[in-house]
Amino acid sequence: MKSEEVFRSFFKTKSSLVIAHRGYSKIAPENTISAFKLAVRFKADMIELDVRITKDGTPVIIHDSKVDRTTNGTGRVKNFYLWVLRELDAGSWFDHKYIGEKIPTLKEVFDAVGGKIPINIEIKSASIKDKLTEKVLAVIYENEIADNVLISSFDPRVLKNVRKLTDEIPTGFLYHYPIYFNPVRTLLNLGANVLIHNYKFTTPKLVEKLHNAGFKIFVYTVNSPNHILKMLEIGVDGIITDDVKLTRRILNSFNQT
Ligand code: G3P
Ligand code: CA
């Protein structure tokens, strides 16, 4: 399937998607198997997660470049061998009941929740040397899950590289600031399917411009009821949130009015 077709399939009958930011990270430690399983259980439409690479070249799921905030260890992810990283506790910083939770590999995520709902994989490193993008694609294809993932990045070089390697996997361009460039031309240049924007700078005009050109827009990270409602009112296609249940409730009542 082509990336456009795969991307369209994520919507099925839905107009806007509820996307679990780092899993259901309001109630479980971010980027862990527990958080991903809870996202599925609470009926998120998509999981968002962050991928980095270990010293020995395995894609692992963690947001920060260092392990310090979300584990009981210290140091840079890229300086850890996988087996050492796996000794760390990635759950007890959040709540004692998650003690023993590990930093998952990308493969483990696919084994646990792959194919249940689509997974938005944010690639955090653009280094050509570590070949993270190539390795992520290899895990995706080994697990035969190309029709259930979306790759996103703040770095246009990552998205260009993905497009050079495959036209089957949808991509999203992440942007954190107000937009002073032509977003349609940018998405076309990158071969991307969706703009993923900081909701604080998302305007009705931007949404309209992208929709008129056949593109979608997701916004991050929206957690307050007022902001969730405002984003639905301006017509965004996906809300990346820590609070799956709240966002689902607001979306349901918005759809009924
Ligand atoms: O994908 C949206 C959002 O996850 C980007 O910001 O810092 O949470 O990875 P961050
Ligand atoms: Ca992210």
Short mmCIF file of C-alpha atoms and ligand atoms in Angstrom, two decimals:
data_model
loop_
_atom_site.label_atom_id
_atom_site.label_comp_id
_atom_site.label_asym_id
_atom_site.label_seq_id
_atom_site.Cartn_x
_atom_site.Cartn_y
_atom_site.Cartn_z
CA MET A 1 0.00 0.00 0.00
CA LYS A 2 1.09 3.57 -0.61
CA SER A 3 1.56 5.85 2.41
CA GLU A 4 -1.53 7.94 1.52
CA GLU A 5 -3.72 4.85 1.54
CA VAL A 6 -2.24 3.59 4.82
CA PHE A 7 -2.75 7.01 6.39
CA ARG A 8 -6.37 7.19 5.22
CA SER A 9 -7.03 3.78 6.75
CA PHE A 10 -6.26 5.15 10.23
CA PHE A 11 -9.42 7.23 10.11
CA LYS A 12 -11.96 4.63 8.94
CA THR A 13 -15.23 6.18 10.17
CA LYS A 14 -13.54 8.69 12.47
CA SER A 15 -13.12 12.39 11.91
CA SER A 16 -10.61 13.08 14.74
CA LEU A 17 -8.26 10.67 16.45
CA VAL A 18 -7.44 10.41 20.14
CA ILE A 19 -3.68 9.80 20.26
CA ALA A 20 -2.11 8.56 23.48
CA HIS A 21 1.03 10.64 24.10
CA ARG A 22 3.84 8.28 25.21
CA GLY A 23 1.00 5.81 25.85
CA TYR A 24 -1.68 6.58 28.45
CA SER A 25 0.94 8.61 30.29
CA LYS A 26 -1.43 10.25 32.73
CA ILE A 27 -1.98 6.98 34.57
CA ALA A 28 1.16 4.93 33.81
CA PRO A 29 4.87 5.69 33.37
CA GLU A 30 5.41 7.20 29.92
CA ASN A 31 6.75 5.08 27.04
CA THR A 32 6.32 1.75 28.86
CA ILE A 33 4.42 -1.38 27.88
CA SER A 34 1.92 -0.66 30.69
CA ALA A 35 1.21 2.80 29.27
CA PHE A 36 0.74 1.36 25.76
CA LYS A 37 -1.58 -1.44 26.93
CA LEU A 38 -3.67 1.05 28.88
CA ALA A 39 -3.96 3.25 25.78
CA VAL A 40 -5.43 0.28 23.93
CA ARG A 41 -7.70 -0.68 26.85
CA PHE A 42 -9.09 2.86 27.11
CA LYS A 43 -9.74 2.95 23.38
CA ALA A 44 -7.22 5.45 22.11
CA ASP A 45 -7.18 5.52 18.31
CA MET A 46 -3.38 5.68 18.12
CA ILE A 47 -0.31 5.43 20.36
CA GLU A 48 2.50 7.98 20.15
CA LEU A 49 5.98 7.00 21.38
CA ASP A 50 9.61 8.17 21.15
CA VAL A 51 12.46 6.08 19.82
CA ARG A 52 16.21 6.34 20.48
CA ILE A 53 19.10 3.97 19.95
CA THR A 54 21.40 2.06 22.32
CA LYS A 55 25.18 1.85 21.97
CA ASP A 56 24.80 -1.57 20.35
CA GLY A 57 22.18 -0.35 17.87
CA THR A 58 18.78 -1.42 19.24
CA PRO A 59 15.82 1.00 18.89
CA VAL A 60 14.38 1.58 22.38
CA ILE A 61 11.45 3.64 23.61
CA ILE A 62 12.37 6.65 25.73
CA HIS A 63 11.75 10.37 25.35
CA ASP A 64 14.80 12.08 26.84
CA SER A 65 18.37 11.70 25.56
CA LYS A 66 19.30 10.74 29.15
CA VAL A 67 17.75 8.05 31.34
CA ASP A 68 17.85 10.24 34.46
CA ARG A 69 14.26 11.55 34.62
CA THR A 70 12.38 8.33 33.89
CA THR A 71 14.57 5.60 35.39
CA ASN A 72 16.71 4.91 38.45
CA GLY A 73 19.89 5.28 36.34
CA THR A 74 21.95 8.14 34.96
CA GLY A 75 23.59 8.82 31.62
CA ARG A 76 22.89 9.04 27.92
CA VAL A 77 20.78 6.35 26.24
CA LYS A 78 23.27 6.16 23.37
CA ASN A 79 26.07 5.23 25.80
CA PHE A 80 24.19 2.19 27.20
CA TYR A 81 24.44 -1.35 25.90
CA LEU A 82 20.95 -2.83 25.67
CA TRP A 83 21.47 -5.38 28.44
CA VAL A 84 22.59 -2.64 30.87
CA LEU A 85 19.70 -0.35 29.91
CA ARG A 86 17.31 -3.22 30.54
CA GLU A 87 18.51 -3.47 34.15
CA LEU A 88 17.07 -0.02 34.85
CA ASP A 89 13.72 0.50 36.52
CA ALA A 90 11.51 2.71 34.33
CA GLY A 91 8.39 2.54 36.49
CA SER A 92 9.00 3.38 40.13
CA TRP A 93 9.74 7.09 39.47
CA PHE A 94 6.06 7.33 38.49
CA ASP A 95 4.40 5.12 41.06
CA HIS A 96 5.57 2.31 43.29
CA LYS A 97 3.07 -0.06 41.69
CA TYR A 98 5.03 0.12 38.41
CA ILE A 99 8.29 -1.04 39.98
CA GLY A 100 10.18 -3.36 37.61
CA GLU A 101 8.85 -1.78 34.41
CA LYS A 102 11.62 -1.71 31.81
CA ILE A 103 12.52 0.59 28.94
CA PRO A 104 10.94 -1.35 26.06
CA THR A 105 12.53 -2.12 22.73
CA LEU A 106 10.52 -1.19 19.64
CA LYS A 107 10.07 -4.90 18.89
CA GLU A 108 8.59 -5.50 22.34
CA VAL A 109 6.04 -2.75 21.73
CA PHE A 110 5.01 -4.40 18.46
CA ASP A 111 4.76 -7.77 20.25
CA ALA A 112 2.56 -6.23 22.98
CA VAL A 113 0.25 -3.89 21.06
CA GLY A 114 1.23 -3.98 17.39
CA GLY A 115 -1.73 -4.23 15.04
CA LYS A 116 -4.23 -3.35 17.78
CA ILE A 117 -4.14 0.38 17.04
CA PRO A 118 -1.73 2.35 14.82
CA ILE A 119 1.55 3.46 16.38
CA ASN A 120 3.08 6.90 15.79
CA ILE A 121 6.83 6.41 16.14
CA GLU A 122 8.67 9.66 16.74
CA ILE A 123 12.32 9.35 15.73
CA LYS A 124 14.38 11.44 18.13
CA SER A 125 17.83 11.17 16.53
CA ALA A 126 18.77 12.44 13.08
CA SER A 127 22.34 11.21 13.27
CA ILE A 128 23.38 9.57 10.02
CA LYS A 129 26.02 7.58 11.87
CA ASP A 130 23.69 5.66 14.20
CA LYS A 131 21.30 4.68 11.37
CA LEU A 132 18.32 4.82 13.74
CA THR A 133 15.83 5.43 10.92
CA GLU A 134 17.10 2.42 8.97
CA LYS A 135 16.94 0.27 12.08
CA VAL A 136 13.40 1.40 12.93
CA LEU A 137 12.31 0.55 9.39
CA ALA A 138 13.97 -2.87 9.66
CA VAL A 139 12.03 -3.67 12.87
CA ILE A 140 8.79 -2.44 11.25
CA TYR A 141 9.26 -4.68 8.21
CA GLU A 142 10.46 -7.70 10.23
CA ASN A 143 7.25 -7.41 12.25
CA GLU A 144 5.11 -6.86 9.14
CA ILE A 145 3.49 -3.79 10.60
CA ALA A 146 4.11 -1.18 7.87
CA ASP A 147 0.36 -0.66 7.43
CA ASN A 148 -0.12 0.22 11.10
CA VAL A 149 2.57 2.81 11.82
CA LEU A 150 3.21 6.49 11.24
CA ILE A 151 6.73 7.88 11.53
CA SER A 152 7.17 11.43 12.77
CA SER A 153 10.08 13.75 13.47
CA PHE A 154 10.94 17.37 14.17
CA ASP A 155 13.88 16.88 11.84
CA PRO A 156 13.07 17.15 8.12
CA ARG A 157 16.19 15.08 7.31
CA VAL A 158 14.65 12.08 9.06
CA LEU A 159 11.43 12.37 7.06
CA LYS A 160 13.32 12.79 3.78
CA ASN A 161 15.35 9.71 4.60
CA VAL A 162 12.21 7.68 5.36
CA ARG A 163 10.72 8.75 2.03
CA LYS A 164 13.92 7.84 0.22
CA LEU A 165 13.73 4.35 1.72
CA THR A 166 9.98 3.64 1.41
CA ASP A 167 6.80 5.17 0.04
CA GLU A 168 4.60 2.82 2.06
CA ILE A 169 4.86 4.33 5.52
CA PRO A 170 3.02 7.57 6.32
CA THR A 171 5.07 10.37 7.88
CA GLY A 172 4.30 13.41 10.02
CA PHE A 173 6.30 16.63 10.25
CA LEU A 174 6.48 17.93 13.82
CA TYR A 175 6.68 21.68 14.31
CA HIS A 176 6.80 23.51 17.61
CA TYR A 177 6.44 27.20 16.68
CA PRO A 178 4.12 29.56 14.80
CA ILE A 179 4.28 28.80 11.09
CA TYR A 180 5.93 31.43 8.89
CA PHE A 181 6.50 29.11 5.94
CA ASN A 182 4.18 27.53 3.42
CA PRO A 183 3.03 24.37 5.25
CA VAL A 184 1.57 22.75 2.14
CA ARG A 185 4.76 23.17 0.14
CA THR A 186 6.78 21.87 3.09
CA LEU A 187 4.69 18.70 3.45
CA LEU A 188 4.87 18.16 -0.31
CA ASN A 189 8.66 18.59 -0.26
CA LEU A 190 9.02 16.12 2.57
CA GLY A 191 6.53 13.65 1.12
CA ALA A 192 4.78 13.86 4.52
CA ASN A 193 1.12 13.08 5.15
CA VAL A 194 0.37 15.20 8.20
CA LEU A 195 1.57 18.26 10.07
CA ILE A 196 1.88 17.63 13.80
CA HIS A 197 1.81 21.02 15.45
CA ASN A 198 2.08 22.58 18.90
CA TYR A 199 -1.59 23.36 19.60
CA LYS A 200 -0.65 26.73 21.14
CA PHE A 201 0.08 28.08 17.66
CA THR A 202 -2.57 26.23 15.64
CA THR A 203 -5.08 28.56 14.00
CA PRO A 204 -8.33 27.92 12.09
CA LYS A 205 -6.63 29.39 9.01
CA LEU A 206 -3.78 26.86 9.18
CA VAL A 207 -6.25 23.97 9.53
CA GLU A 208 -8.23 25.24 6.55
CA LYS A 209 -5.13 25.69 4.40
CA LEU A 210 -3.98 22.12 5.06
CA HIS A 211 -7.44 20.63 4.56
CA ASN A 212 -7.90 22.49 1.27
CA ALA A 213 -4.69 20.90 0.04
CA GLY A 214 -5.80 17.41 1.20
CA PHE A 215 -3.50 17.24 4.24
CA LYS A 216 -4.36 16.47 7.86
CA ILE A 217 -3.20 18.17 11.05
CA PHE A 218 -2.60 16.69 14.50
CA VAL A 219 -1.88 18.81 17.58
CA TYR A 220 0.17 18.10 20.73
CA THR A 221 0.08 17.91 23.75
CA VAL A 222 -3.45 18.87 24.68
CA ASN A 223 -4.58 18.04 28.20
CA SER A 224 -7.06 20.66 29.40
CA PRO A 225 -10.79 20.34 28.56
CA ASN A 226 -10.94 23.89 27.17
CA HIS A 227 -8.01 23.39 24.85
CA ILE A 228 -9.24 19.97 23.69
CA LEU A 229 -12.63 21.47 22.84
CA LYS A 230 -11.08 24.46 21.07
CA MET A 231 -8.94 22.18 18.91
CA LEU A 232 -11.99 20.08 17.98
CA GLU A 233 -13.89 23.24 17.09
CA ILE A 234 -11.21 24.37 14.67
CA GLY A 235 -11.30 20.95 13.04
CA VAL A 236 -7.98 19.24 13.83
CA ASP A 237 -7.72 15.60 12.77
CA GLY A 238 -5.89 14.23 15.78
CA ILE A 239 -5.32 15.23 19.40
CA ILE A 240 -2.15 13.98 21.05
CA THR A 241 -2.89 13.86 24.76
CA ASP A 242 -1.69 12.38 28.04
CA ASP A 243 -5.33 11.92 29.10
CA VAL A 244 -7.03 9.43 26.81
CA LYS A 245 -10.25 9.08 28.82
CA LEU A 246 -10.86 12.83 29.12
CA THR A 247 -10.18 13.46 25.43
CA ARG A 248 -12.42 10.58 24.36
CA ARG A 249 -15.24 11.91 26.57
CA ILE A 250 -14.97 15.43 25.14
CA LEU A 251 -14.75 14.13 21.57
CA ASN A 252 -17.84 11.96 22.07
CA SER A 253 -19.92 14.82 23.40
CA PHE A 254 -18.57 17.16 20.71
CA ASN A 255 -19.67 14.67 18.03
CA GLN A 256 -23.17 14.51 19.53
CA THR A 257 -23.76 18.28 19.40
O1 G3P B 1 4.41 13.93 18.86
C1 G3P B 1 4.11 15.05 19.60
C2 G3P B 1 4.97 15.23 20.80
O2 G3P B 1 5.26 13.98 21.34
C3 G3P B 1 6.24 15.96 20.49
O3 G3P B 1 6.86 16.42 21.64
O4 G3P B 1 8.59 16.37 23.37
O5 G3P B 1 6.50 15.08 23.72
O6 G3P B 1 8.17 14.30 22.05
P1 G3P B 1 7.56 15.50 22.75
CA CA B 2 7.03 12.49 21.13
#
